[in-house]
Short mmCIF file of C-alpha atoms and ligand atoms in Angstrom, two decimals:
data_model
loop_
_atom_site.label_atom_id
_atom_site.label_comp_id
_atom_site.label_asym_id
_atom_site.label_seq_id
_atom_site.Cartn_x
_atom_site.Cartn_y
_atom_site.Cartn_z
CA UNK A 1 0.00 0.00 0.00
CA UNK A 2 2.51 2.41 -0.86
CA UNK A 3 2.96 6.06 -2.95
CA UNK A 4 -1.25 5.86 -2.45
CA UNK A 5 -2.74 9.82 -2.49
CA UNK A 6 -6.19 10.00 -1.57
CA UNK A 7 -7.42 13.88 -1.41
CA UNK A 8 -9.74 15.53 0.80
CA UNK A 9 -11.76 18.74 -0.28
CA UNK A 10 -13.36 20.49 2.00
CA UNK A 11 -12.33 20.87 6.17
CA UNK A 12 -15.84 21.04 7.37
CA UNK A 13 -17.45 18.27 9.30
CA UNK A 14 -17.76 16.26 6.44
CA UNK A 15 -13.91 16.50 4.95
CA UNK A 16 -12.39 16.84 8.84
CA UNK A 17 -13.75 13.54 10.10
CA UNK A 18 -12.78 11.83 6.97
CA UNK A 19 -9.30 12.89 7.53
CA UNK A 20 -9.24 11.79 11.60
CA UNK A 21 -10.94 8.78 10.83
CA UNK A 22 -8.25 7.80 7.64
CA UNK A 23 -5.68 8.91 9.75
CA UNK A 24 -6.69 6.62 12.54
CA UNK A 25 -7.63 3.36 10.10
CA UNK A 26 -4.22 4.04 8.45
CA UNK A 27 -1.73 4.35 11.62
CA UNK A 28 0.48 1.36 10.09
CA UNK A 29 0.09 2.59 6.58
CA UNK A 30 3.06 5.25 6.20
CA UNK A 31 2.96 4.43 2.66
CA UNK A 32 -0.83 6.48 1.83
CA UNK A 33 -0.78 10.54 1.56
CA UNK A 34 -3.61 12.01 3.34
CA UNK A 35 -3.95 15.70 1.91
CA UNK A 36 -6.95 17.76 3.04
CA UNK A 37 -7.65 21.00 1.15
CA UNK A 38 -9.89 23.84 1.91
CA UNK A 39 -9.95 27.41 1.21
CA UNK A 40 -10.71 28.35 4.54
CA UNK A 41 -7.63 27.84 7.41
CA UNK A 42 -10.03 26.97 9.90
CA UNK A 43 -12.78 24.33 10.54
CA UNK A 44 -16.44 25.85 11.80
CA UNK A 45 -18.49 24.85 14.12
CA UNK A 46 -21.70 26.33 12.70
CA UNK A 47 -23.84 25.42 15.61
CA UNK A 48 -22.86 27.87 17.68
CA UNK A 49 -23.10 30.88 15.05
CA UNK A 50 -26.53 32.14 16.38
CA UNK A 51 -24.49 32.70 19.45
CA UNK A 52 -21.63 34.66 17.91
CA UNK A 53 -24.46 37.34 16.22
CA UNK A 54 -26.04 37.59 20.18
CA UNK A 55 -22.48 38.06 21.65
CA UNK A 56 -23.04 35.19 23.86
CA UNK A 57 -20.07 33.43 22.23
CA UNK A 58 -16.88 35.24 20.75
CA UNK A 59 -16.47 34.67 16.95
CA UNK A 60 -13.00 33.12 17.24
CA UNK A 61 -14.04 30.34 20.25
CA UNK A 62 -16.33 28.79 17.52
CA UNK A 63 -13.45 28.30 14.44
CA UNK A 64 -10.63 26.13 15.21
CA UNK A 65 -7.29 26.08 12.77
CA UNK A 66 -6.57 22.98 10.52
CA UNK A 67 -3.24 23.25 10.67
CA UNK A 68 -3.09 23.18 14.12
CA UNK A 69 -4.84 19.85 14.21
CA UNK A 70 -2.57 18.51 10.83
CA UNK A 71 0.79 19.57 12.97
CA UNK A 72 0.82 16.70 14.86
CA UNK A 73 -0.61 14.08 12.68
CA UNK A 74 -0.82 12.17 9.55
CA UNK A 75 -2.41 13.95 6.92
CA UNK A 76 -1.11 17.65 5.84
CA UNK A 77 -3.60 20.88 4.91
CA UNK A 78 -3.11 23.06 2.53
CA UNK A 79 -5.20 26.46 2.06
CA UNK A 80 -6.53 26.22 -1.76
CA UNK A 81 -9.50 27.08 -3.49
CA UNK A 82 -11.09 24.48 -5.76
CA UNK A 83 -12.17 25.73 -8.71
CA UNK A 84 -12.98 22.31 -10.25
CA UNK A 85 -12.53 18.74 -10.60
CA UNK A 86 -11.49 16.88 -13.49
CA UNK A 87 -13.05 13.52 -12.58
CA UNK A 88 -12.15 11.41 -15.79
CA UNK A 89 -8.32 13.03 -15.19
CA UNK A 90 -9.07 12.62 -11.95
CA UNK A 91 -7.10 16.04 -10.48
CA UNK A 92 -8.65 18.49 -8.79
CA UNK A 93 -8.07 22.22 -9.98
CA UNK A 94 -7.45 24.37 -7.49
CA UNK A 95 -6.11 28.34 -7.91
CA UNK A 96 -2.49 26.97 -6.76
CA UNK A 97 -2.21 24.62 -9.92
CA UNK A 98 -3.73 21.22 -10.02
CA UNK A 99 -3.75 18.49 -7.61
CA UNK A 100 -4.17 14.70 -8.75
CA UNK A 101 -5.76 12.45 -6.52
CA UNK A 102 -5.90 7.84 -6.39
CA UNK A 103 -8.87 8.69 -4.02
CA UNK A 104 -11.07 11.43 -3.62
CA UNK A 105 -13.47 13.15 -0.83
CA UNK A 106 -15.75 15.45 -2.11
CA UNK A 107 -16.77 17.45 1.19
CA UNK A 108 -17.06 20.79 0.20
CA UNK A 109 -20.48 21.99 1.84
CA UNK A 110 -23.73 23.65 0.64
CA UNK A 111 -24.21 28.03 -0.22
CA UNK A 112 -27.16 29.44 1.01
CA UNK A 113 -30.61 28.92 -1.56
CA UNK A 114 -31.89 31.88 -2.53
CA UNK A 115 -34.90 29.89 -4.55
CA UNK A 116 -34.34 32.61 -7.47
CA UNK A 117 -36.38 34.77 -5.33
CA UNK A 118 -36.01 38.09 -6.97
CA UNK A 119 -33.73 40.79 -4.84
CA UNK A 120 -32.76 38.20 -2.11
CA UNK A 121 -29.15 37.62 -3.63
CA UNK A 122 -28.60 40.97 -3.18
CA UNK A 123 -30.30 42.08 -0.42
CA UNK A 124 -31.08 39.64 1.88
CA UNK A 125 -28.40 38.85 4.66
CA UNK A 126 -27.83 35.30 4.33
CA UNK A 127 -26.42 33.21 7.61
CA UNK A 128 -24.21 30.73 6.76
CA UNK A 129 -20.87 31.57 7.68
CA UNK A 130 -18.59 33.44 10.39
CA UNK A 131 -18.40 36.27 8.48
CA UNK A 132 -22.21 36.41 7.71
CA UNK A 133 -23.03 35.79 11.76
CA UNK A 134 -20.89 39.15 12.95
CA UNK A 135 -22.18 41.46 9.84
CA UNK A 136 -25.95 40.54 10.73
CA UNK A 137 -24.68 41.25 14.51
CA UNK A 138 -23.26 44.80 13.05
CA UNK A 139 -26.51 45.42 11.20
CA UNK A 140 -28.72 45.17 14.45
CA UNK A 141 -26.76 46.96 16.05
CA UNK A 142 -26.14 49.83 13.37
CA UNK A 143 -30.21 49.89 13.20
CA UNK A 144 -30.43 50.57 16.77
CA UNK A 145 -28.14 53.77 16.60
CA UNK A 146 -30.25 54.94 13.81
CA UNK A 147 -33.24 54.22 15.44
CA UNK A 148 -32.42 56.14 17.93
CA UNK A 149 -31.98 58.94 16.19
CA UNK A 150 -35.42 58.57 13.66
CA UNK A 151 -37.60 60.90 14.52
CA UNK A 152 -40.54 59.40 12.00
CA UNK A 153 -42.57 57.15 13.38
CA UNK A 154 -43.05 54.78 10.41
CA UNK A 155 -39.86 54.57 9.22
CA UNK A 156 -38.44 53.86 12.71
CA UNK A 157 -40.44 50.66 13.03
CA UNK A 158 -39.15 49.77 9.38
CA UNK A 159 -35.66 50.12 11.11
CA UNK A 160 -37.11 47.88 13.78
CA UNK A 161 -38.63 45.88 12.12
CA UNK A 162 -36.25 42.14 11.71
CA UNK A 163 -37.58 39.99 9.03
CA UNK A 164 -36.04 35.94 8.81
CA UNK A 165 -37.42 33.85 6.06
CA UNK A 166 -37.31 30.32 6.86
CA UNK A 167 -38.31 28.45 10.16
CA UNK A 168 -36.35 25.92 10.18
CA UNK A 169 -33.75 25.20 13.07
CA UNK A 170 -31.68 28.12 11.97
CA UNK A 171 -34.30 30.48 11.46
CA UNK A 172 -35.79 29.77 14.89
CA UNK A 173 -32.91 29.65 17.01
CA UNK A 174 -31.42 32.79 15.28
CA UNK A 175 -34.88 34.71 15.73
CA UNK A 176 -34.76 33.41 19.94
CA UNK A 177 -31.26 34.45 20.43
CA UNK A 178 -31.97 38.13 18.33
CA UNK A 179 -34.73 37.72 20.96
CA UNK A 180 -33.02 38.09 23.98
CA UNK A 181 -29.94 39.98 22.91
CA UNK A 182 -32.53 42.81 21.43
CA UNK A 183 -34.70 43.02 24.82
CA UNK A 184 -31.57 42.11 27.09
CA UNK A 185 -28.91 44.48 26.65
CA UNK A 186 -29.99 46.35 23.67
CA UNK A 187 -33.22 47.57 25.64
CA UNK A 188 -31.38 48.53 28.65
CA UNK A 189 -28.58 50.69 26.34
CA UNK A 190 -31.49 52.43 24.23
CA UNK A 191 -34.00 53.68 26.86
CA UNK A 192 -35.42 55.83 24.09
CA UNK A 193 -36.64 53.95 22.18
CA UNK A 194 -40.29 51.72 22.47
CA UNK A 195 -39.29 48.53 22.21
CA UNK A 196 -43.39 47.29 21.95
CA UNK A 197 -41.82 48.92 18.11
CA UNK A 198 -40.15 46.31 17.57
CA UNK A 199 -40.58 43.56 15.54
CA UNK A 200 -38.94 39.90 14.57
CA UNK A 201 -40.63 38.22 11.98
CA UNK A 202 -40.19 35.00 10.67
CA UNK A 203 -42.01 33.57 7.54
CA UNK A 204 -42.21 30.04 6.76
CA UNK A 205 -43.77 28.54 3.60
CA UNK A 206 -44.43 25.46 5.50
CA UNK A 207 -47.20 24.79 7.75
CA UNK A 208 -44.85 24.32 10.27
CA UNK A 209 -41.77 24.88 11.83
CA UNK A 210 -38.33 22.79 12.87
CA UNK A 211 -38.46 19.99 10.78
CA UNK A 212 -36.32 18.13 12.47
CA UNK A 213 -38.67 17.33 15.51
CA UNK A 214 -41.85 15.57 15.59
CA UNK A 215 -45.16 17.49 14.97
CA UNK A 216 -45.89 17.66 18.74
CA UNK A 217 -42.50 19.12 19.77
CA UNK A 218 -42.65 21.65 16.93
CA UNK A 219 -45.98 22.66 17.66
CA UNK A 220 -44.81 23.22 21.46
CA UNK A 221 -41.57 25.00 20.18
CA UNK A 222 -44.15 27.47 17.72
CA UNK A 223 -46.41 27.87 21.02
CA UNK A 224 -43.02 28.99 23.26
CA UNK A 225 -41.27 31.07 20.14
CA UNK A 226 -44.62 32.88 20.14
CA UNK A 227 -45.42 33.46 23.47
CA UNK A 228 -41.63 36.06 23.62
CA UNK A 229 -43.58 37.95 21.42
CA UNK A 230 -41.58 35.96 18.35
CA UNK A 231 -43.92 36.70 14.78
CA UNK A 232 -44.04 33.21 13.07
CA UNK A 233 -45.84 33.35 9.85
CA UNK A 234 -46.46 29.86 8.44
CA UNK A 235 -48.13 29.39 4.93
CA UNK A 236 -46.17 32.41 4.10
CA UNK A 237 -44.41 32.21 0.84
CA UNK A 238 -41.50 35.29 0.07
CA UNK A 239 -41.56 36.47 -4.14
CA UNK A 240 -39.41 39.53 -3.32
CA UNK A 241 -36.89 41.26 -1.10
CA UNK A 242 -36.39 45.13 -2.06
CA UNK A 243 -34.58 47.71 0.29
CA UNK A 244 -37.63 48.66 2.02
CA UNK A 245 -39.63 45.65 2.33
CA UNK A 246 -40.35 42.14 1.83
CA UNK A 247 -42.93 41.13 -0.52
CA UNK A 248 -45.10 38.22 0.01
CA UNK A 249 -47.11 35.72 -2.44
CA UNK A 250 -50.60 37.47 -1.68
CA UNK A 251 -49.01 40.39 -2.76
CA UNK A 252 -48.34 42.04 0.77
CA UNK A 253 -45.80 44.22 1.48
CA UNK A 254 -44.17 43.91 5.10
CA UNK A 255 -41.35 47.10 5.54
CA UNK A 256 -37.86 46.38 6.68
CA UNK A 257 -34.69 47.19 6.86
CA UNK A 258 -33.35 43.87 7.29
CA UNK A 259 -34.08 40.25 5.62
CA UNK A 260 -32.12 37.34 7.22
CA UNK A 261 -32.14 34.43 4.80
CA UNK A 262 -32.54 31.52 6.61
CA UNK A 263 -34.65 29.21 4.08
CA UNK A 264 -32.22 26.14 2.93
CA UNK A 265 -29.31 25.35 1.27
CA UNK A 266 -28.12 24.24 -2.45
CA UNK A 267 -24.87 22.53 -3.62
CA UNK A 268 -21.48 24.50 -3.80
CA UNK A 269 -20.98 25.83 -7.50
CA UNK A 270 -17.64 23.14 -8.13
CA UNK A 271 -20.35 19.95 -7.14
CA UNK A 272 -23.35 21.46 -9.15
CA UNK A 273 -20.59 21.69 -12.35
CA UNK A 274 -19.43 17.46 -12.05
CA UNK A 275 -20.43 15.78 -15.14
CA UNK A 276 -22.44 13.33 -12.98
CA UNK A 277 -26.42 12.34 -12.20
CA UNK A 278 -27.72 15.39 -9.26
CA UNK A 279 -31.04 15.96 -7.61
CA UNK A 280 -32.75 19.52 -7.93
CA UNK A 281 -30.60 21.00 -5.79
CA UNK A 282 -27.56 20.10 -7.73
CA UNK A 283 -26.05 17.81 -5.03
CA UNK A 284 -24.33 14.48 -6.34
CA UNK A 285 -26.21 11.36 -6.08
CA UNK A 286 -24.08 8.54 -4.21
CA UNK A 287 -24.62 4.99 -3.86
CA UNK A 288 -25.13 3.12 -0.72
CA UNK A 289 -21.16 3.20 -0.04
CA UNK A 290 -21.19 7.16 -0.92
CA UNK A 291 -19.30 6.63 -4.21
CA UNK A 292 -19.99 8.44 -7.33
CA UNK A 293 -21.28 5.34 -9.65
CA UNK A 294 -19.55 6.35 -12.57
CA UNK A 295 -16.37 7.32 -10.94
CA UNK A 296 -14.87 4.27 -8.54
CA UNK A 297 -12.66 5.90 -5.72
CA UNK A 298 -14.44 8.68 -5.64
CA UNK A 299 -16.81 9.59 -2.96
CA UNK A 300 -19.24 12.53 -1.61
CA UNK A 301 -20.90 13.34 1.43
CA UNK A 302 -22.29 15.70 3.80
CA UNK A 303 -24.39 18.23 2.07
CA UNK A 304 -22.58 18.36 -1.41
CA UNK A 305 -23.89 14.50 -1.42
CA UNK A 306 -28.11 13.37 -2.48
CA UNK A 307 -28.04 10.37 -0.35
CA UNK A 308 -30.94 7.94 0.06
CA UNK A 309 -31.51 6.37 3.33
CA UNK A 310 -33.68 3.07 2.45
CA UNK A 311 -34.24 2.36 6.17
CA UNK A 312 -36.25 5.82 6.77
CA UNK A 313 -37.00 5.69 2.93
CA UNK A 314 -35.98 9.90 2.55
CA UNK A 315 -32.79 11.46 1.53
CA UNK A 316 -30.78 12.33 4.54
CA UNK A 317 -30.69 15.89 5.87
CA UNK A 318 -27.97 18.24 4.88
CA UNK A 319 -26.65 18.10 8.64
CA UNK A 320 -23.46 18.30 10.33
CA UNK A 321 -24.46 14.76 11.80
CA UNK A 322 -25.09 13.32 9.11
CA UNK A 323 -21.71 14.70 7.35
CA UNK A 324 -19.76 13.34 10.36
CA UNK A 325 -21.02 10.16 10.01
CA UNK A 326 -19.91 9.93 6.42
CA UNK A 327 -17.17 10.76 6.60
CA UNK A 328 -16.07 8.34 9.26
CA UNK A 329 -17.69 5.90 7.02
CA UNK A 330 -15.87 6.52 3.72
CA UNK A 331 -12.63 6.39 5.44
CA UNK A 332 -13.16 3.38 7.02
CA UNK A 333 -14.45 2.25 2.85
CA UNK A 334 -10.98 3.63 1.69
CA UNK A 335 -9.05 1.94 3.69
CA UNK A 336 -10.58 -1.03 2.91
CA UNK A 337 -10.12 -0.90 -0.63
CA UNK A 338 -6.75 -0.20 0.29
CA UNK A 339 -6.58 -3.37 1.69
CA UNK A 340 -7.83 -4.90 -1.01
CA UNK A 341 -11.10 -5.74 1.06
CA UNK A 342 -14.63 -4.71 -0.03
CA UNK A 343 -16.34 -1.96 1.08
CA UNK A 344 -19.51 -1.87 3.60
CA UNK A 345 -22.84 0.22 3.27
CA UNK A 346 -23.65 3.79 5.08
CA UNK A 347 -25.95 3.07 7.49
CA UNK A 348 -26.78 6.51 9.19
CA UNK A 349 -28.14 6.65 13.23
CA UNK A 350 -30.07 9.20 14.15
CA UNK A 351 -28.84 10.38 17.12
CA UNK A 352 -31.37 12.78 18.15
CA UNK A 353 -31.86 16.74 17.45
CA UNK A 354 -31.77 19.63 20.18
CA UNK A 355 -33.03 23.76 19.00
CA UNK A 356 -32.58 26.33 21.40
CA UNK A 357 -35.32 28.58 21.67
CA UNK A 358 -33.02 30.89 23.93
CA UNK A 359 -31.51 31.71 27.58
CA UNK A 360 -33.20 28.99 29.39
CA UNK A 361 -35.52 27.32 26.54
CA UNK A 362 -35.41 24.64 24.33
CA UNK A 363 -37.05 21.90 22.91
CA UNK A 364 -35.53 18.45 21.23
CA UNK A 365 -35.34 14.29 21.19
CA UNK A 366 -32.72 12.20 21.88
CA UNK A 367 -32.77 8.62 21.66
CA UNK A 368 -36.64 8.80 21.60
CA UNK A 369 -37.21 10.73 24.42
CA UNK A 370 -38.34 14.47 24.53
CA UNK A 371 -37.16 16.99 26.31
CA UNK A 372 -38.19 20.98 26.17
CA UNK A 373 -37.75 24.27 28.34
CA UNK A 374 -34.34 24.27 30.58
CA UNK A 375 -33.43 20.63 30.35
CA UNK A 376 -33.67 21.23 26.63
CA UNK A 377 -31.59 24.04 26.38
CA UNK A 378 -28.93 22.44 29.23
CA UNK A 379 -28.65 19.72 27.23
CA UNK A 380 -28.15 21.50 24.01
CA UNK A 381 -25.97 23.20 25.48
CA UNK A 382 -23.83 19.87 27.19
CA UNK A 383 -23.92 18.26 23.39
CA UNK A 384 -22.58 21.21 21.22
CA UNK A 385 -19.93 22.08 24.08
CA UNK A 386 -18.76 18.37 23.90
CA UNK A 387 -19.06 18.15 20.22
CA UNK A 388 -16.96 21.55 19.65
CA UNK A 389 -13.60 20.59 18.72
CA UNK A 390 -10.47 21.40 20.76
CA UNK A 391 -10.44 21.50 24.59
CA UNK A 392 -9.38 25.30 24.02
CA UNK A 393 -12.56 26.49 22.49
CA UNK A 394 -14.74 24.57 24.66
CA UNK A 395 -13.10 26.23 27.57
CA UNK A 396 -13.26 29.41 25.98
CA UNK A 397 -17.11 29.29 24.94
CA UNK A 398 -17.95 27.62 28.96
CA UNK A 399 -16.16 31.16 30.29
CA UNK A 400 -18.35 32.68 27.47
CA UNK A 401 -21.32 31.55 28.97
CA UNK A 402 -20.82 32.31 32.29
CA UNK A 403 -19.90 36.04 31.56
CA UNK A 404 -22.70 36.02 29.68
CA UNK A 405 -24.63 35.11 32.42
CA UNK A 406 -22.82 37.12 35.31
CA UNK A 407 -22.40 40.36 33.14
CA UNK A 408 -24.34 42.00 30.46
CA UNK A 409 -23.54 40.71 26.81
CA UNK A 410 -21.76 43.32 25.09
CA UNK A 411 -23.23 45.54 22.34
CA UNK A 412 -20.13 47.02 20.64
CA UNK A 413 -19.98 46.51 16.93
CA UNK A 414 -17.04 44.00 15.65
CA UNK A 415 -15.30 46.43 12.82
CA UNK A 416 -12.42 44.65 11.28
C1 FAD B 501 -26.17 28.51 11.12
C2 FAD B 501 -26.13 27.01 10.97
C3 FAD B 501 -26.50 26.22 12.04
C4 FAD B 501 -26.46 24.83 11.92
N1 FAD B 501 -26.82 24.07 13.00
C5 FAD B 501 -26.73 22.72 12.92
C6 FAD B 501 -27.04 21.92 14.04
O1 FAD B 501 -27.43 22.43 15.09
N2 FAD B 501 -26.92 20.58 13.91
C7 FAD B 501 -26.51 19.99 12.74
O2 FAD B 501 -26.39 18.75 12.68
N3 FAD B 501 -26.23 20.72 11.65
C8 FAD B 501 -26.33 22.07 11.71
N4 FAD B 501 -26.05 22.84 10.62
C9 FAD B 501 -25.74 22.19 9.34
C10 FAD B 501 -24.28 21.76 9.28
O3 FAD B 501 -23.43 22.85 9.59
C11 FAD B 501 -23.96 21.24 7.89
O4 FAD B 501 -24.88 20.26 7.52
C12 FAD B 501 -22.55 20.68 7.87
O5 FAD B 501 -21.62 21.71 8.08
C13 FAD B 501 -22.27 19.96 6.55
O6 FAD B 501 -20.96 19.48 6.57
P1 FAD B 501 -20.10 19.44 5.23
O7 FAD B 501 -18.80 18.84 5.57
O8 FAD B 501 -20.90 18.85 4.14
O9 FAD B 501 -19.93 20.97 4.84
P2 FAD B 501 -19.23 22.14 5.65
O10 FAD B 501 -19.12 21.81 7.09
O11 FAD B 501 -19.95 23.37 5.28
O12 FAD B 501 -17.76 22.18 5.04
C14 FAD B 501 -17.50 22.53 3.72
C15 FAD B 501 -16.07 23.01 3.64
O13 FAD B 501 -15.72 23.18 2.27
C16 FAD B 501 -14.98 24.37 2.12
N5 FAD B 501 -15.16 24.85 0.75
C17 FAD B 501 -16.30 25.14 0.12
N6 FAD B 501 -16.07 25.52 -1.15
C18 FAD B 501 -14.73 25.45 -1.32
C19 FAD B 501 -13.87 25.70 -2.43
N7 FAD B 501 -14.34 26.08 -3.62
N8 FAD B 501 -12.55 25.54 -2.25
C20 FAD B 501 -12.04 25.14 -1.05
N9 FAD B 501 -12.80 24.88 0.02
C21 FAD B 501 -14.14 25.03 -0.11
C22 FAD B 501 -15.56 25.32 3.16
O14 FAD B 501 -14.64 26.33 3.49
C23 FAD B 501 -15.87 24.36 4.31
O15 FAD B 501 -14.79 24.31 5.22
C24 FAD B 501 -26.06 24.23 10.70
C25 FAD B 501 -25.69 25.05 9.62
C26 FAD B 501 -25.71 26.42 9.76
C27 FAD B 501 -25.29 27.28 8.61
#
């Protein structure tokens, strides 16, 4: 098993699991290269990103470096952009040159689905990565000041007025935590201002919310969201986001300043361009081992992959659990082709999900059993620390909390 390359794209959960778990099935193998590219340095824990836009959470206790992790083990990093990938050449093209690969990963993530929804490109905020988390913070923030200062009536509440499109787990536990950061600390700064003004809005197409949950638990998360004074629209289908307002399918026109876009996801550009069969949202159908049929050694997963699950008879979610689980699995596939053994079937377990509604709130399942309001949110809050990689950031986002709890969360604006 020697002079073996088998390349990793994308350092997400997906792509970073795939390289621990090689790394660990291929201890006695110095022979096989493990390379891992991304274009990012560091590996996100997007969990915690509602946090970072509250202030609850500092931006850099949620991003851990690769390198850091790659310094002391087998596989190197290296910071590259993929701009494609030449499967029948197999190489990937990346803007440093081109890399060629015996084995390939293809973990490089979702971008945010705008649904062609005219003016939401460009003008809705969308909430996907670090960068997106502190310039929605910024934006609340920045509307506050001018708040302050608006003397007419009806274009203040446009200022105040927060619109998120999408109730899924994102939408809802973004719209808590603006929640409680916007009547926590911002009240108590801005004693000028009516906060009965102000508005959060969230609109769902759907006829319900959190998908993720069972029909009772969502039903008891809408009644909680709702009862903090939380707007949740359902049946509410967006056709337009202009710089004043948000325009709805029965032609209503609700004003704001601000549209969070928190409504789905869609492949990355460089998997919606592979010459190979995708499902509507461009993703790359795998087979039960997450290969790419046409292509043997090559393999896909988290959300960049359309996988089928036949046990639960649905495609699996585009979540970071699922992704993790992948990517343990095709590594554990790789090296057994390595080995010249065959490989074995995904077979995905559902661990359970947990949405915090909040300080204090929460609802969720794990292994069957259902859990809402504080033990909810402690236990959501027990999972993600654990799950957060590096001992260093999940000290850092434990002191987090607890200042956050002992001392008011700050309201300065991150400028950098
Ligand atoms: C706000 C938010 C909250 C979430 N909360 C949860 C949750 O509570 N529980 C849960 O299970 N899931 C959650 N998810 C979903 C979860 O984050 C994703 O499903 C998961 O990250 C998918 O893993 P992945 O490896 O496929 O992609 P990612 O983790 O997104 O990794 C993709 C990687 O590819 C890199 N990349 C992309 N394009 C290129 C390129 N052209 N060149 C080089 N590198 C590139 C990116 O930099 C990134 O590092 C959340 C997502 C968001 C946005």
């Amino acid at each position: 098993m020697t002079g073996r390359r088998v390349v990793i794209v994308g350092a997400g959960f997906g792509g970073l699991f795939t390289a621990l778990e090689l790394e660990r099935q291929l201890r006695k193998e110095a022979g096989v290269k493990i390379l891992l590219l991304d274009a990012r340095n560091f590996h996100l824990f997007s969990p915690m990103l509602h946090e970072v836009t509250s202030g609850s959470v500092e931006p850099r206790h949620v991003v851990w470096p690769v390198r850091a992790l790659s310094g002391k083990r087998r596989f190197t990093f290296e910071g590259r952009e993929i701009r494609s990938i030449d499967l029948e050449r197999r190489k990937v093209l990346t803007d440093h040159g081109e890399v060629g690969y015996d084995k390939l990963v293809i973990a490089l993530g979702s971008t945010t689905n705008f649904f062609g929804v005219k003016g939401a490109v460009e003008k809705a905020f969308p909430f996907k990565s670090l960068q997106d988390a502190v310039r929605l913070r910024n934006r609340v923030l920045e509307l506050f000041e001018k708040a302050d200062l608006e003397g007419d009536p009806e274009r203040r509440r446009r200022l105040l007025t927060f619109v998120l499109v999408g109730a899924g787990c994102t939408g809802v536990e973004l719209a808590s935590e603006l929640h409680d950061l916007i009547h926590g600390p911002i009240a108590k700064s801005y004693p000028r201002i009516d906060f009965h003004e102000v508005r959060l809005v969230v609109l769902e197409a759907a006829g319900r919310i959190i998908p993720c949950v069972s029909d009772r638990l969502a039903a008891l998360g809408l009644e909680k969201v709702r009862s903090k004074g939380i707007e949740i629209r359902l049946h509410t289908p967006v056709i337009g986001v202009g710089d004043d307002a948000v325009e709805l399918a029965d032609a209503e026109l609700l004003p704001t300043a601000t549209v969070i876009w928190t409504a789905g996801v869609k492949a990355n550009p460089v998997v919606e361009a592979l010459p190979v069969e995708k499902d509507k949202l461009g993703r790359v159908v795998v087979d039960e081992c997450l290969e790419l049929p046409p292509f043997p050694g090559v393999f896909a997963l988290g959300d960049a992959a359309h996988c089928w699950d036949p046990r639960l008879q649905a495609v699996l979610p585009p979540t970071a659990q699922v992704a993790v689980q992948q990517g343990r699995c095709v590594a554990r596939n790789i090296a057994r082709e390595l080995r010249g053994q065959g490989k074995e079937p995904f077979v995905y377990r559902h661990q359970g999900d947990l949405v915090s509604l909040g300080t204090g709130d929460g609802v969720g399942e794990i292994a069957g059993l259902a859990f809402s309001g504080l033990p909810a949110w402690l236990l959501w809050r027990s999972v993600f620390l654990a799950k957060l990689i590096g001992w260093k950031n999940r000290v850092r986002v434990a002191m987090d909390w607890i200042v956050a709890a002992l001392f008011e969360r700050d309201i300065s604006k991150l400028e950098w």
